[in-house]
Coordinates of C-alpha atoms and ligand atoms in Angstrom, one line a residue:
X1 CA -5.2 22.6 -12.7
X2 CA -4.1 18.7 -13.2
X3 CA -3.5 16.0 -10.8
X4 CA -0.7 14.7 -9.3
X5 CA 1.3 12.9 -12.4
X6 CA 1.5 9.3 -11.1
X7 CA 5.7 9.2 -11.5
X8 CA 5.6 11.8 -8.6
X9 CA 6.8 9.5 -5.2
X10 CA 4.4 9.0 -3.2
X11 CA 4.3 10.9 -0.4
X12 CA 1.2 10.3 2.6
X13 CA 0.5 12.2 5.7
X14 CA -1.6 11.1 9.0
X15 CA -2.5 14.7 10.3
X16 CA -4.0 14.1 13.7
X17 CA -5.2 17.3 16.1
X18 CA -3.6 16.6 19.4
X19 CA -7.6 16.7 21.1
X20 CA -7.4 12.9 22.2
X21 CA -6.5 9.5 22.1
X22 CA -6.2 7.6 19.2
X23 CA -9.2 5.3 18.2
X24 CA -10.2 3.2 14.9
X25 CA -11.4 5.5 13.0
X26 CA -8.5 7.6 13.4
X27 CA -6.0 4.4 12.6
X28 CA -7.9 3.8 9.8
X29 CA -7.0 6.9 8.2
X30 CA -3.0 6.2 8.9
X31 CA -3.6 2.9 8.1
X32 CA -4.6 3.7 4.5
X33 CA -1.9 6.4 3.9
X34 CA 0.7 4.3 6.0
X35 CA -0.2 1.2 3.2
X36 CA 0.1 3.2 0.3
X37 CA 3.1 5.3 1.3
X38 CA 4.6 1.2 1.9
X39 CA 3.5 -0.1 -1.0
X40 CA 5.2 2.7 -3.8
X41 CA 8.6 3.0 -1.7
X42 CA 7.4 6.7 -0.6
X43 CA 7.1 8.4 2.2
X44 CA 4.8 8.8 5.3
X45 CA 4.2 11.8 7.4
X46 CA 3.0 12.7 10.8
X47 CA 2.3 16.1 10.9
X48 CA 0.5 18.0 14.3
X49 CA -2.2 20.0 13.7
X50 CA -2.0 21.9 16.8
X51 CA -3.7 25.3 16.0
X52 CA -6.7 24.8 18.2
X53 CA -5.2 25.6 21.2
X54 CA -8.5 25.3 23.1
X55 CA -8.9 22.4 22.2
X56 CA -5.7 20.8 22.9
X57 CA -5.3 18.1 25.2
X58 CA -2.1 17.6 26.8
X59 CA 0.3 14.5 26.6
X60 CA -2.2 13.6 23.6
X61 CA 0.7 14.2 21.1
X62 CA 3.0 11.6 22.3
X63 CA 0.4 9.3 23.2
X64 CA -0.4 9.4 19.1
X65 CA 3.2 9.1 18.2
X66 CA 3.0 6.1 21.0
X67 CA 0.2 4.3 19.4
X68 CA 1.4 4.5 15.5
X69 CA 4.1 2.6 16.6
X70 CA 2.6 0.3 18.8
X71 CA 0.8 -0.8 15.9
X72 CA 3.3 -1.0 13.6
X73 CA 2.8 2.2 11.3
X74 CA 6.4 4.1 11.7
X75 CA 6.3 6.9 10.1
X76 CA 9.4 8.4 7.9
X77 CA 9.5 12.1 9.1
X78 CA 7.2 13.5 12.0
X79 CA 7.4 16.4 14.9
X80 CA 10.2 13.5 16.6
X81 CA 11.9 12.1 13.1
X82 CA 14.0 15.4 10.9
X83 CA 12.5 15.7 7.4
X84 CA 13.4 17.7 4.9
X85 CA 9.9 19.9 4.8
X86 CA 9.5 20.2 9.2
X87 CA 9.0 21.3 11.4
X88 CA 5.9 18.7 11.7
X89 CA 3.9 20.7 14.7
X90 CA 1.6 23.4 13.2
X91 CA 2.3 25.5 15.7
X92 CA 6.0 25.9 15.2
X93 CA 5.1 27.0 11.3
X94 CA 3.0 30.3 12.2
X95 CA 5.7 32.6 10.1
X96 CA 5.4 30.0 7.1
X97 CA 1.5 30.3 7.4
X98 CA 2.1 34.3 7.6
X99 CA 4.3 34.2 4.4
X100 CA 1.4 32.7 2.3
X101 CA -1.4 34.8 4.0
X102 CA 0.9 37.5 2.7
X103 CA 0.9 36.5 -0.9
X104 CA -2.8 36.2 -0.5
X105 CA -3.0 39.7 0.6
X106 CA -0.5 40.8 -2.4
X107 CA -2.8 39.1 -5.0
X108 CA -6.0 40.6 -3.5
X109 CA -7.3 37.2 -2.6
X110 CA -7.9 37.5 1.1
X111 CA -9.3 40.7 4.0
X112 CA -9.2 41.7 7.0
X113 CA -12.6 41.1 8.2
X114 CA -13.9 43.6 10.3
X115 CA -17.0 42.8 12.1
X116 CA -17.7 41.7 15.0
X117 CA -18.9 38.6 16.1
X118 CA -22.7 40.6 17.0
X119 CA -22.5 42.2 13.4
X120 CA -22.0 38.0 12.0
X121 CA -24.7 37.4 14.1
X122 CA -26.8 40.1 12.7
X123 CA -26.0 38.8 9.2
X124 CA -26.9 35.3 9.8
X125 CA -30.0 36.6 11.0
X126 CA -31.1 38.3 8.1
X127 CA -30.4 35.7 6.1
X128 CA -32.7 33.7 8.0
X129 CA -35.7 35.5 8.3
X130 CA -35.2 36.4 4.5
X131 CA -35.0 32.2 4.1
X132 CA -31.3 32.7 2.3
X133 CA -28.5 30.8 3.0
X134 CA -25.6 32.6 4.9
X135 CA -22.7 33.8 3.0
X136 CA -19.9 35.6 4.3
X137 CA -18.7 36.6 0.6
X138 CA -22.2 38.9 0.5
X139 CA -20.4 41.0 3.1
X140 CA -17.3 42.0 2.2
X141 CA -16.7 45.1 3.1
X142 CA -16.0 47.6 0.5
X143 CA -12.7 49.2 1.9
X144 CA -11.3 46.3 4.5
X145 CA -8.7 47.9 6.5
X146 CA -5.2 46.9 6.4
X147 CA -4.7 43.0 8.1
X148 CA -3.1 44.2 11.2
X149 CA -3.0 40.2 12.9
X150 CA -5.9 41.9 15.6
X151 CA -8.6 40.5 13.3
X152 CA -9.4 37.3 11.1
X153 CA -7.9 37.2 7.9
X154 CA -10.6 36.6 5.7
X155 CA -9.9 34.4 1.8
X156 CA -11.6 36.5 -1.1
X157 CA -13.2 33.3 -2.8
X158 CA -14.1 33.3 -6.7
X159 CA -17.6 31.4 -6.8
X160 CA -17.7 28.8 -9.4
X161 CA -18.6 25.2 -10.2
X162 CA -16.1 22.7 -9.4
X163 CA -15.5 18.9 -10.6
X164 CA -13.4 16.7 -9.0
X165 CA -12.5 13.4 -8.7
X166 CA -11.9 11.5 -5.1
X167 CA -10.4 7.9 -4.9
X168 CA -13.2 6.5 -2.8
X169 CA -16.3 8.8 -3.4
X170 CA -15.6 8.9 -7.1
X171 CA -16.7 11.7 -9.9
X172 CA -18.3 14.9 -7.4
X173 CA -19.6 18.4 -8.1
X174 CA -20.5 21.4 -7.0
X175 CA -22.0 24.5 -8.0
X176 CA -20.6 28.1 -7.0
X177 CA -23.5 28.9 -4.0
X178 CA -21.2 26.2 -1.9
X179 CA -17.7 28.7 -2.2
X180 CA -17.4 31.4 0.6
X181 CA -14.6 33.0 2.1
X182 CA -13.6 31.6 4.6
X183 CA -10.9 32.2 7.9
X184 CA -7.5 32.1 7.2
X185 CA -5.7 33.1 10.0
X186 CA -7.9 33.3 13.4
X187 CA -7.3 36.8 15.4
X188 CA -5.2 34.6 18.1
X189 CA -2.6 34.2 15.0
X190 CA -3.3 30.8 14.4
X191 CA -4.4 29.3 10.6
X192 CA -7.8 27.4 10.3
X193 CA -7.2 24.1 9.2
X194 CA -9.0 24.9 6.3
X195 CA -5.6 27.3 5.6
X196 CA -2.6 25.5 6.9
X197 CA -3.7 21.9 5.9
X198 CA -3.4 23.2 2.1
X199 CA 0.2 25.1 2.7
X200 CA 1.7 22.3 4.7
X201 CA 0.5 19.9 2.2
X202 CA 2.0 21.8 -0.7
X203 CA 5.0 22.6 1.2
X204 CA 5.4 18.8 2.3
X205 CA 4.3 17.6 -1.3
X206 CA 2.0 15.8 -0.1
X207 CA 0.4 13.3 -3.2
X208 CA -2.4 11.8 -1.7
X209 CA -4.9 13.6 1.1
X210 CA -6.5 10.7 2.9
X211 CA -9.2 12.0 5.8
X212 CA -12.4 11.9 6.9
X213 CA -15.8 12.2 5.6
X214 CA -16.4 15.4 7.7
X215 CA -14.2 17.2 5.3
X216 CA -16.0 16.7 2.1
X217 CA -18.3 19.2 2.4
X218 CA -15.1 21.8 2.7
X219 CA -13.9 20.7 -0.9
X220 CA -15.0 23.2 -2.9
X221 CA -13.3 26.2 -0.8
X222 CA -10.0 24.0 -0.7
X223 CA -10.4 23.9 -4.7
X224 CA -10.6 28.0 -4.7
X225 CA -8.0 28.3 -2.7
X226 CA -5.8 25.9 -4.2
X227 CA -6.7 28.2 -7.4
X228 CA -6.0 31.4 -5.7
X229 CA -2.5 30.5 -4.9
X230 CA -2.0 28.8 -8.2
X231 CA -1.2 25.1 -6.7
X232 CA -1.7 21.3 -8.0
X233 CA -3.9 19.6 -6.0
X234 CA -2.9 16.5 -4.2
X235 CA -5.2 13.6 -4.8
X236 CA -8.2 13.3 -2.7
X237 CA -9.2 9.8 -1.0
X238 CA -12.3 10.5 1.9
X239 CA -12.8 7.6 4.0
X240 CA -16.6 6.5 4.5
X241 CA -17.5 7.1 8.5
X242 CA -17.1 3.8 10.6
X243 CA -20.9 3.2 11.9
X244 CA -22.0 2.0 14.8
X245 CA -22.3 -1.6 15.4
X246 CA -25.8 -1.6 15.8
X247 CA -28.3 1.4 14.5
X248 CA -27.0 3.8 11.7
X249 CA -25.2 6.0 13.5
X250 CA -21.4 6.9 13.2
X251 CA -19.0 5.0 15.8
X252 CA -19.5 6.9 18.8
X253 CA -17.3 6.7 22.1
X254 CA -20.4 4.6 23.2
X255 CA -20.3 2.3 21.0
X256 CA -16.5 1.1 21.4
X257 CA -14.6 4.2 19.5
X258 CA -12.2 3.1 22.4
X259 CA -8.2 4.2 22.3
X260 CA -6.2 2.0 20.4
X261 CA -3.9 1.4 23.2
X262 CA -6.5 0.3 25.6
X263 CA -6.9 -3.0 23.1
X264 CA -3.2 -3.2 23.0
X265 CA -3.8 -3.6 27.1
X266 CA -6.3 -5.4 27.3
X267 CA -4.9 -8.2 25.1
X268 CA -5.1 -7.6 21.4
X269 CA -2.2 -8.1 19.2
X270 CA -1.3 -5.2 16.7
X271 CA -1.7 -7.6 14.0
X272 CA -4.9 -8.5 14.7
X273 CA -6.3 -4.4 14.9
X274 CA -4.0 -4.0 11.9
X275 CA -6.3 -6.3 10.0
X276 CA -9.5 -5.6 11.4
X277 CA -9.1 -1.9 11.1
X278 CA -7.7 -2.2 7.1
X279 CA -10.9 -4.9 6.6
X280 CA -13.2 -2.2 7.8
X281 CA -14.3 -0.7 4.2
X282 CA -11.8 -2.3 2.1
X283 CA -11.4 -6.2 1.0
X284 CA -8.7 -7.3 -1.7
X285 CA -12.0 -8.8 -3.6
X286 CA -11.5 -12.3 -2.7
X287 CA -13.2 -14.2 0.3
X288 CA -9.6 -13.5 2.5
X289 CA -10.0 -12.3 5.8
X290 CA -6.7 -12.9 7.6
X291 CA -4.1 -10.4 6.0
X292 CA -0.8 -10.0 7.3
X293 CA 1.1 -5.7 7.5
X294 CA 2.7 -7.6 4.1
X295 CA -0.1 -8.8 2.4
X296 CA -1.8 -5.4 2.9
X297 CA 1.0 -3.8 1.5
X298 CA 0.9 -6.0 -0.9
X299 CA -2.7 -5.8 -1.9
X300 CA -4.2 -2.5 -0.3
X301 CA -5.7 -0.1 -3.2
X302 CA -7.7 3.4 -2.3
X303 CA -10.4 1.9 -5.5
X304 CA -11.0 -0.9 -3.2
X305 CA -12.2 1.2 -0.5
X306 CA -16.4 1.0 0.0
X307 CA -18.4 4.4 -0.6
X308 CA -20.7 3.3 2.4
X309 CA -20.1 3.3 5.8
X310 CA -17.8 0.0 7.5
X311 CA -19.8 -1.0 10.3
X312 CA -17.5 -2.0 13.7
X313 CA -17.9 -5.1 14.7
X314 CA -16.1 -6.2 18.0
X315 CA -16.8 -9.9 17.8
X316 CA -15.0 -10.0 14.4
X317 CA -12.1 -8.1 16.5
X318 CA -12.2 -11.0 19.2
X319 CA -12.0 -13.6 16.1
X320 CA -9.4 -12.0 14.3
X321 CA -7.5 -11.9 17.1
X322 CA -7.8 -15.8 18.2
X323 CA -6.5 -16.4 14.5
X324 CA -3.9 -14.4 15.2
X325 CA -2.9 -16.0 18.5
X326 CA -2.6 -18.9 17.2
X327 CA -0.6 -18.0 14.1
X328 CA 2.1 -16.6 16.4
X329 CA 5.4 -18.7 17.6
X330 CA 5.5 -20.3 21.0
X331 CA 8.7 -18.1 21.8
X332 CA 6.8 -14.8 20.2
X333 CA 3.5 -15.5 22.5
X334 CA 5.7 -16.1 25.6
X335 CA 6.7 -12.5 25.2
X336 CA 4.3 -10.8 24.9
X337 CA 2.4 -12.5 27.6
X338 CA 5.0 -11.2 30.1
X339 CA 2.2 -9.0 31.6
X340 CA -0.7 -11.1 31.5
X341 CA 0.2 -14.1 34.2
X342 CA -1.7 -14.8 36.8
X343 CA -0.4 -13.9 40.2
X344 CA -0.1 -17.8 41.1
X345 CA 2.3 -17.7 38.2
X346 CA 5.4 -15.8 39.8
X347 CA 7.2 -18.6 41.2
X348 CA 7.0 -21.0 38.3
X349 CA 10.3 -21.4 35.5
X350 CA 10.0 -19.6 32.5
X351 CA 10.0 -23.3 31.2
X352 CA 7.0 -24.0 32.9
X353 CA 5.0 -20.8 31.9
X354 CA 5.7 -21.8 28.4
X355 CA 4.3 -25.9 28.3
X356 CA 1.4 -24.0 29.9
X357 CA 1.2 -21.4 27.6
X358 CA 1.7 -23.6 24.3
X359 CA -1.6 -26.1 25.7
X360 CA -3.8 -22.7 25.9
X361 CA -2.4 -21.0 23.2
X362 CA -5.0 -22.1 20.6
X363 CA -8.0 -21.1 23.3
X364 CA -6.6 -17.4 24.0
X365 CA -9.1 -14.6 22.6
X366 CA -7.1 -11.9 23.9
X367 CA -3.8 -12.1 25.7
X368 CA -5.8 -11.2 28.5
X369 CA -7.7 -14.2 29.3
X370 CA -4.6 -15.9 30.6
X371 CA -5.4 -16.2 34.1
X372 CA -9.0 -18.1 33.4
X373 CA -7.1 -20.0 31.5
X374 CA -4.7 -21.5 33.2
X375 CA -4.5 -20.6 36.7
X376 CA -5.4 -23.9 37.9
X377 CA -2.1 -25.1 36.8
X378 CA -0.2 -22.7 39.4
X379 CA -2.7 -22.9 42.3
X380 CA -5.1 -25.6 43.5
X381 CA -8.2 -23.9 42.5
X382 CA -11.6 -24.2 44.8
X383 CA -13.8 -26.7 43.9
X384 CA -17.5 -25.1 42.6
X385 CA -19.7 -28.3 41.9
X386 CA -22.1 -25.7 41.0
X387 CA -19.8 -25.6 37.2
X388 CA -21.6 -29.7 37.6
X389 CA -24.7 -28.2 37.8
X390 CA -24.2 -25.8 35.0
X391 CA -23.2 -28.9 32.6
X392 CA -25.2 -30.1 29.9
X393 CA -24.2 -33.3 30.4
X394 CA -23.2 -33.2 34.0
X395 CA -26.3 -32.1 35.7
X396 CA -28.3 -35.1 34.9
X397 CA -26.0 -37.5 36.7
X398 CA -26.5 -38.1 40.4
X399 CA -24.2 -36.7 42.3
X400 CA -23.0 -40.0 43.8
X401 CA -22.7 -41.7 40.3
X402 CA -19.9 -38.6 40.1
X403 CA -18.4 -39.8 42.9
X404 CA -18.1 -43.1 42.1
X405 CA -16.4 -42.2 38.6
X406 CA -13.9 -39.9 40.5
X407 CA -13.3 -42.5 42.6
X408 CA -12.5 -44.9 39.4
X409 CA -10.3 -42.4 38.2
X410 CA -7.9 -42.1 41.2
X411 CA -7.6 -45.6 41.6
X412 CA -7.0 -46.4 37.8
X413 CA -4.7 -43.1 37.6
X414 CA -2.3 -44.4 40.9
X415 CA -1.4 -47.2 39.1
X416 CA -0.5 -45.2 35.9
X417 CA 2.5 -43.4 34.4
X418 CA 2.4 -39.8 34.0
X419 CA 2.9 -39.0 30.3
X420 CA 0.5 -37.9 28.1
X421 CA 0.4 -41.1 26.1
X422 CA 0.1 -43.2 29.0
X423 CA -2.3 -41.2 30.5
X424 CA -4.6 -41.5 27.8
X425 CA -4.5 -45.3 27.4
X426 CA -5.5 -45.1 30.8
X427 CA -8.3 -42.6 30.8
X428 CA -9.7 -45.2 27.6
X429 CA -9.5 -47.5 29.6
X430 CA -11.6 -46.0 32.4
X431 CA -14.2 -45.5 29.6
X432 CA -14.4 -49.5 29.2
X433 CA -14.5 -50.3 32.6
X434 CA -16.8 -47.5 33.6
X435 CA -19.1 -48.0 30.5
X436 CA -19.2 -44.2 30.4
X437 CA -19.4 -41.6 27.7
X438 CA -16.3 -39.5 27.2
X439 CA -18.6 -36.5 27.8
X440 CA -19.2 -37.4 31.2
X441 CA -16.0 -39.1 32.4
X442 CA -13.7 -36.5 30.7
X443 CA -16.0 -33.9 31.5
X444 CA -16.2 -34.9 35.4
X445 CA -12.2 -35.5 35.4
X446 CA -11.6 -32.1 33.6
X447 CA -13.7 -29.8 35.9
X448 CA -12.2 -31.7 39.1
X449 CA -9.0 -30.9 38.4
X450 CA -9.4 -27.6 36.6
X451 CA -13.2 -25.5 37.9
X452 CA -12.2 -23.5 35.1
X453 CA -14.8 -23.4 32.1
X454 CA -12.0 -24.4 29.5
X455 CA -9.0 -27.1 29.9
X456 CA -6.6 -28.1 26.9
X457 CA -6.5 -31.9 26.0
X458 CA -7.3 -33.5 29.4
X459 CA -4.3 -35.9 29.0
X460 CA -2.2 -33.1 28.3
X461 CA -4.0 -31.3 31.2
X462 CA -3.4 -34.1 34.1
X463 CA 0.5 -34.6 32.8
X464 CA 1.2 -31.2 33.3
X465 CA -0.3 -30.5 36.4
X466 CA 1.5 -33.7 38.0
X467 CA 0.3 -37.1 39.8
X468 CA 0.3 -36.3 43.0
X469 CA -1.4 -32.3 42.6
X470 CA -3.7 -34.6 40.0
X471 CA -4.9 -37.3 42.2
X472 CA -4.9 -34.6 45.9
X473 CA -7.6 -32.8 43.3
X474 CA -9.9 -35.9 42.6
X475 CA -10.2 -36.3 46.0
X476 CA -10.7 -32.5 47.2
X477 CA -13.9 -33.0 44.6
X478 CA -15.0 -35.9 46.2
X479 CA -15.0 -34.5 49.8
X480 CA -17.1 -31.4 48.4
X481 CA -19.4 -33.2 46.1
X482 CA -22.1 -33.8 48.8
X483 CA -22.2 -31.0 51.5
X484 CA -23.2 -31.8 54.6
Ligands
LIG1 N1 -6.5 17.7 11.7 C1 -7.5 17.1 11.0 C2 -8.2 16.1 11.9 O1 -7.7 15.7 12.9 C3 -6.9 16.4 9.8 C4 -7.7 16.2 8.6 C5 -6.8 15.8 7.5 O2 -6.3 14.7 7.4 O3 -6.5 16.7 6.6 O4 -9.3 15.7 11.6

């Protein structure tokens, strides 16, 4: 048996079990057989492996085929997009999965198991109290009765040692006590996975099998029965678990294994998960930690993907996705900000919105944080001296001293235009004649006209919010600053 000749077109398949929402760990996976499918001009696949019915959860197929595409990751043929090698659900290829158990049968190479699941039971048992390790193949029955479809379908393995080599883990092996037979075909009709993902990946010529760590163990039986039906195995790639951000554990729903589509909502741009989910066990080898879908075409290689667990890491998330604010265009941001205003927004212009949104742009984290942002240029917001209190440099000024600089400031800001520029001559100014730090004056100005935590340039701030909304502020501060 060799591997797949590298002249062979790539061809890479994301093969999802419709039992949930989509979360990193899963996108990683896609990710990596989305970038390498881009890179070599070949092919990727989304494939439905819907033959746990039990465990099927419904609407979760579309909402997978949603979130690919949210984030960017089309794929070329899939349960909604014709392919030559479809269909793409696993439950509409039961007679295809029937044809190769029957060649199986022909050759000898797989049972009908007949026990019960009590007689198992009893096996295991023995095993146990006899300190041996469980094997099904120790129990083949000596004349298995003809596969009728009302019982398993068992595979006859061939125990032997296997070496292999997988992209990430590197040269493995194993000896012959790890191969058993295994299900083929379950007594509701349905293939294992351990079955159908090896006929659907012949039949879809798959080149590169990209999954999980939990499969690893499975290798050996998917190199017998590769053998047994006298196929080429694909190449292997297992991905290293995603841990936990704290503890050594694997990512849990606990710890933030949240749907990809619930960052989408809450704010995070696709380019930004895009990156942070390719950076989570893989780096080009250089100190670059912004990468673009291009760049990660560009650069992505299975040999550059870590043996050890990535660890998750939301704050890096938070800070990839600032970067990625910022690097967007003014027009780009506006729209996909639609949802994000603040109530107090729905009557401004669209021109409006946008002179707002290009002062905060720099300071969004997340789409999301919008409103604290700038509401206070739609609304008057309340004034909460207790943000004074909560200063640094604030609190240790008297109260009245505040005052008196507010005061200052409406007196010097009357008499001045309302540009940016000549705001600002005007605010330096105020720093002469009040003999004040900027941290205090411009600190004092900005809360009194924002109570928000965070205001773009002050000058910028004041010009856009208007002289007479700037000045009605000051003094709305200074009638609260001392309560009564
Ligand atoms: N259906 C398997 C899963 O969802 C796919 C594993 C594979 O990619 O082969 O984990």
């Amino acid at each position: 048996m060799t591997d797949i000749s590298s002249s062979t077109p790539v061809r890479t398949r994301f093969a999802p079990s419709p039992t949930g929402f989509l979360h990193v760990g899963g996108v990683r996976t896609a990710l990596f057989a989305w970038l390498l499918a881009r890179q070599s001009g070949g092919k990727f696949v989304l494939r439905l492996e819907d033959t746990d019915q039990k465990r099927e959860v419904e609407g979760s197929a579309a909402h997978l085929m949603t979130s690919l595409r949210a984030l960017g990751m089309e794929y070329d043929e899939g349960p909604d997009v014709d392919g030559p090698y479809g269909p793409y659900r696993q439950s509409d290829r039961l007679e295809i999965y029937r044809q190769w158990a029957q060649k199986l049968i022909d050759s000898g190479r797989a049972y009908a198991d007949p026990y019960t699941a009590d007689e198992i039971q009893a096996f295991r048992e023995s095993a146990k109290a006899e300190k041996k390790a469980f094997l099904y193949r120790h129990h083949r029955p000596e004349n298995p009765p003809a596969w009728d479809g009302t019982t398993p379908l068992r595979f006859k393995s061939d125990p032997k040692e296997y070496s292999w080599h997988d992209e990430v883990m590197g040269d493995l092996h194993t000896g012959p006590e790890v191969i058993d037979d295994f299900i083929l075909i379950k007594s509701d009709g349905f293939p294992t996975y351990n079955f159908a993902h090896i006929v659907d990946d012949a039949e879809m010529h798959i080149t590169h099998i990209i999954r999980g760590q939990e499969f690893i163990s499975s290798q050996p039986n998917y190199l017998n029965l590769y053998d047994a039906l006298d196929l080429t195995h694909p190449i292997f790639a297992t991905m290293p678990h995603i841990m936990a951000e704290s503890g050594n554990k694997k990512l849990g729903k606990r710890d933030g294994a949240k749907d990809v589509l619930d960052y989408l909502k809450d704010g995070y741009t696709p380019e930004a998960l895009v990156n942070f989910i390719a950076s989570m066990g893989w780096n080009d080898g250089t100190e670059q930690e912004i990468f673009s879908r291009e760049e990660l075409i560009e650069k992505f290689s299975l040999d550059r993907v870590q043996r050890s667990g990535a660890r998750f890491d939301e704050q890096r998330l938070l800070w990839l996705n600032g970067q990625w604010i910022r690097r967007l265009s003014l027009d780009d941001l506006f729209d996909r900000v639609a949802n994000f205003w603040p109530e107090s927004a729905v009557a401004a212009t669209p021109e409006y919105k946008k002179e707002i949104l290009g002062l905060v742009q720099d300071r969004l984290k997340t789409l999301a944080d919008l409103p604290l942002l700038c509401s206070y240029f739609f609304t008057t917001p309340t004034p909460d001296w207790t943000m004074v209190d909560e200063n640094k440099q604030l609190k240790k000024q008297g109260r009245d001293e505040l005052v008196a600089l507010l005061q200052q400031t409406i007196t010097a800001l009357e008499d001045s235009e309302f540009t940016p520029e000549a705001i600002q001559a005007t605010l330096n100014q105020l720093l002469e004649t009040t003999g004040q730090k900027p941290g205090i004056l411009f600190s004092m100005i900005r809360l009194a006209v924002s109570w928000a935590p965070f205001s773009p340039a002050l000058n910028d701030t004041l010009a856009t919010i208007g002289k007479q909304s700037v000045i009605k502020r000051l003094q709305q501060a200074i009638e609260t600053a001392n309560p009564a």
